[in-house]
Amino acid sequence: MNPVLTTPRLEMRLFTPAQAEILVELDSDPEVMRWISNGRAFTRDEVLAHSMPRIVQRTDASRGIGFWITRLRDSDDPIGWFHITVSYHWPGELEMGYRLFRRHWGKGFATEGGLGILDHGFNTLAARKIIAHAMRPNYPSRRVLVKLG
């Protein structure tokens, strides 16, 4: 069963391989990738060979962790993904993050989705701490993380 998280405007479902095209579209935008790969867009083959297997491996519906494809509730338009996973950088810690389509930047979705992920992490997963990070010059994401606490 694929759990569902909702916020006032968003619906999140754990990633399945059938949603690979969302990843391809996201990772092929150099502006979306600016702080991830220094702006180098990933090719379809790179996403399918590298990004998708990593996301599949880190998504576990039975535990309620992983990458959550996120859509607008009123139109079903995908806005990107949020994740709550075991951290690569800090083993044993839960980490949250997100990647949104540029057309959805500046609309409060990062904060709203982040609050939904944090609610899930603290109230469903019983996490005592959830970490997140953004590169120093990525001011928009740093502001979101400050809002999220």
Tab-separated table of C-alpha atoms in Angstrom:
chain	number	residue	atom	x	y	z
A	1	MET	CA	0.000	0.000	0.000
A	2	ASN	CA	1.262	3.455	-0.902
A	3	PRO	CA	0.576	5.885	1.960
A	4	VAL	CA	-0.729	9.365	1.178
A	5	LEU	CA	0.220	12.624	2.876
A	6	THR	CA	-1.900	15.699	2.324
A	7	THR	CA	-1.610	19.391	3.060
A	8	PRO	CA	-4.160	22.055	2.156
A	9	ARG	CA	-2.895	22.250	-1.455
A	10	LEU	CA	-0.706	19.175	-1.915
A	11	GLU	CA	-0.958	15.402	-2.104
A	12	MET	CA	2.154	13.261	-1.650
A	13	ARG	CA	2.581	9.591	-2.516
A	14	LEU	CA	5.719	7.515	-2.242
A	15	PHE	CA	7.609	7.225	-5.509
A	16	THR	CA	7.046	4.286	-7.837
A	17	PRO	CA	9.053	3.555	-11.010
A	18	ALA	CA	5.949	4.414	-13.061
A	19	GLN	CA	6.637	8.057	-12.142
A	20	ALA	CA	10.123	8.114	-13.688
A	21	GLU	CA	9.190	10.809	-16.200
A	22	ILE	CA	8.687	13.281	-13.361
A	23	LEU	CA	12.297	12.676	-12.302
A	24	VAL	CA	13.533	13.000	-15.884
A	25	GLU	CA	11.755	16.334	-16.320
A	26	LEU	CA	12.965	17.717	-12.972
A	27	ASP	CA	16.589	16.703	-13.367
A	28	SER	CA	16.810	17.921	-16.965
A	29	ASP	CA	16.288	21.569	-15.934
A	30	PRO	CA	19.645	23.304	-15.307
A	31	GLU	CA	18.049	25.827	-12.912
A	32	VAL	CA	16.496	23.065	-10.801
A	33	MET	CA	19.910	21.380	-10.728
A	34	ARG	CA	21.851	24.580	-9.965
A	35	TRP	CA	22.683	23.627	-6.376
A	36	ILE	CA	22.811	19.881	-6.946
A	37	SER	CA	25.126	19.414	-9.910
A	38	ASN	CA	26.402	22.963	-10.468
A	39	GLY	CA	23.629	23.468	-13.002
A	40	ARG	CA	24.426	20.481	-15.170
A	41	ALA	CA	21.170	18.989	-16.365
A	42	PHE	CA	21.005	15.215	-16.271
A	43	THR	CA	20.136	13.262	-19.382
A	44	ARG	CA	17.242	10.844	-19.464
A	45	ASP	CA	19.704	7.934	-19.440
A	46	GLU	CA	21.516	9.341	-16.381
A	47	VAL	CA	18.261	9.780	-14.476
A	48	LEU	CA	17.077	6.274	-15.310
A	49	ALA	CA	20.459	4.658	-14.618
A	50	HIS	CA	21.478	6.595	-11.496
A	51	SER	CA	18.825	8.831	-9.918
A	52	MET	CA	15.867	6.485	-10.187
A	53	PRO	CA	17.579	3.418	-8.674
A	54	ARG	CA	18.820	5.559	-5.755
A	55	ILE	CA	15.303	6.835	-5.119
A	56	VAL	CA	13.780	3.352	-5.403
A	57	GLN	CA	16.407	1.957	-3.014
A	58	ARG	CA	15.725	4.689	-0.432
A	59	THR	CA	11.911	4.400	-0.603
A	60	ASP	CA	10.222	1.867	1.668
A	61	ALA	CA	6.426	2.109	1.841
A	62	SER	CA	6.263	-0.366	4.737
A	63	ARG	CA	8.343	2.055	6.846
A	64	GLY	CA	6.771	5.236	5.426
A	65	ILE	CA	10.108	6.664	4.323
A	66	GLY	CA	11.417	7.716	0.969
A	67	PHE	CA	10.728	10.096	-1.860
A	68	TRP	CA	7.197	11.461	-2.101
A	69	ILE	CA	6.002	12.562	-5.547
A	70	THR	CA	3.953	15.651	-4.837
A	71	ARG	CA	1.007	16.962	-6.842
A	72	LEU	CA	-1.445	19.801	-6.548
A	73	ARG	CA	-4.645	18.451	-5.039
A	74	ASP	CA	-6.923	20.544	-7.246
A	75	SER	CA	-5.311	19.703	-10.616
A	76	ASP	CA	-3.096	16.624	-10.115
A	77	ASP	CA	-0.201	18.657	-11.625
A	78	PRO	CA	3.125	17.330	-10.285
A	79	ILE	CA	5.159	19.974	-8.483
A	80	GLY	CA	8.186	17.775	-7.688
A	81	TRP	CA	9.174	15.622	-4.735
A	82	PHE	CA	9.920	15.774	-1.034
A	83	HIS	CA	11.842	13.148	0.865
A	84	ILE	CA	12.296	11.857	4.345
A	85	THR	CA	14.989	9.202	4.362
A	86	VAL	CA	17.875	7.889	6.399
A	87	SER	CA	20.670	10.379	5.760
A	88	TYR	CA	23.682	9.534	3.604
A	89	HIS	CA	25.759	12.145	5.412
A	90	TRP	CA	24.631	11.502	8.988
A	91	PRO	CA	23.909	7.756	9.360
A	92	GLY	CA	21.129	6.987	11.781
A	93	GLU	CA	19.495	10.396	11.319
A	94	LEU	CA	16.377	11.125	9.289
A	95	GLU	CA	16.827	13.803	6.663
A	96	MET	CA	14.271	15.765	4.682
A	97	GLY	CA	14.613	17.610	1.402
A	98	TYR	CA	12.781	18.569	-1.749
A	99	ARG	CA	13.104	19.365	-5.436
A	100	LEU	CA	10.416	21.376	-7.210
A	101	PHE	CA	9.710	22.280	-10.812
A	102	ARG	CA	10.700	25.869	-11.514
A	103	ARG	CA	7.122	26.737	-12.513
A	104	HIS	CA	6.130	26.081	-8.878
A	105	TRP	CA	8.849	28.134	-7.176
A	106	GLY	CA	7.826	31.101	-5.064
A	107	LYS	CA	4.322	29.832	-4.272
A	108	GLY	CA	4.937	28.530	-0.760
A	109	PHE	CA	4.916	24.862	-1.817
A	110	ALA	CA	8.391	24.138	-0.408
A	111	THR	CA	7.303	25.331	3.028
A	112	GLU	CA	3.888	23.652	2.861
A	113	GLY	CA	5.279	20.326	1.669
A	114	GLY	CA	8.140	20.528	4.130
A	115	LEU	CA	5.691	20.994	6.988
A	116	GLY	CA	3.758	17.942	5.754
A	117	ILE	CA	6.931	15.851	5.638
A	118	LEU	CA	8.004	17.027	9.097
A	119	ASP	CA	4.556	16.254	10.520
A	120	HIS	CA	4.832	12.741	9.079
A	121	GLY	CA	8.354	12.337	10.426
A	122	PHE	CA	7.628	13.476	13.953
A	123	ASN	CA	4.068	12.209	14.400
A	124	THR	CA	3.985	9.012	12.325
A	125	LEU	CA	7.623	7.917	12.272
A	126	ALA	CA	8.196	9.142	15.859
A	127	ALA	CA	11.470	10.833	14.906
A	128	ARG	CA	13.116	12.837	17.661
A	129	LYS	CA	15.176	14.854	15.196
A	130	ILE	CA	15.025	15.501	11.432
A	131	ILE	CA	17.862	17.254	9.662
A	132	ALA	CA	18.077	19.171	6.389
A	133	HIS	CA	20.762	21.152	4.630
A	134	ALA	CA	21.186	23.564	1.747
A	135	MET	CA	24.278	25.088	0.194
A	136	ARG	CA	25.198	28.453	1.698
A	137	PRO	CA	24.479	30.533	-1.452
A	138	ASN	CA	21.091	28.818	-1.991
A	139	TYR	CA	19.214	31.536	-0.106
A	140	PRO	CA	15.676	30.521	-1.137
A	141	SER	CA	16.091	26.997	0.240
A	142	ARG	CA	17.866	28.253	3.332
A	143	ARG	CA	14.918	30.581	4.024
A	144	VAL	CA	12.533	27.631	3.682
A	145	LEU	CA	14.595	25.597	6.146
A	146	VAL	CA	14.534	28.473	8.633
A	147	LYS	CA	10.730	28.676	8.309
A	148	LEU	CA	10.524	24.938	8.912
A	149	GLY	CA	12.657	25.239	12.036
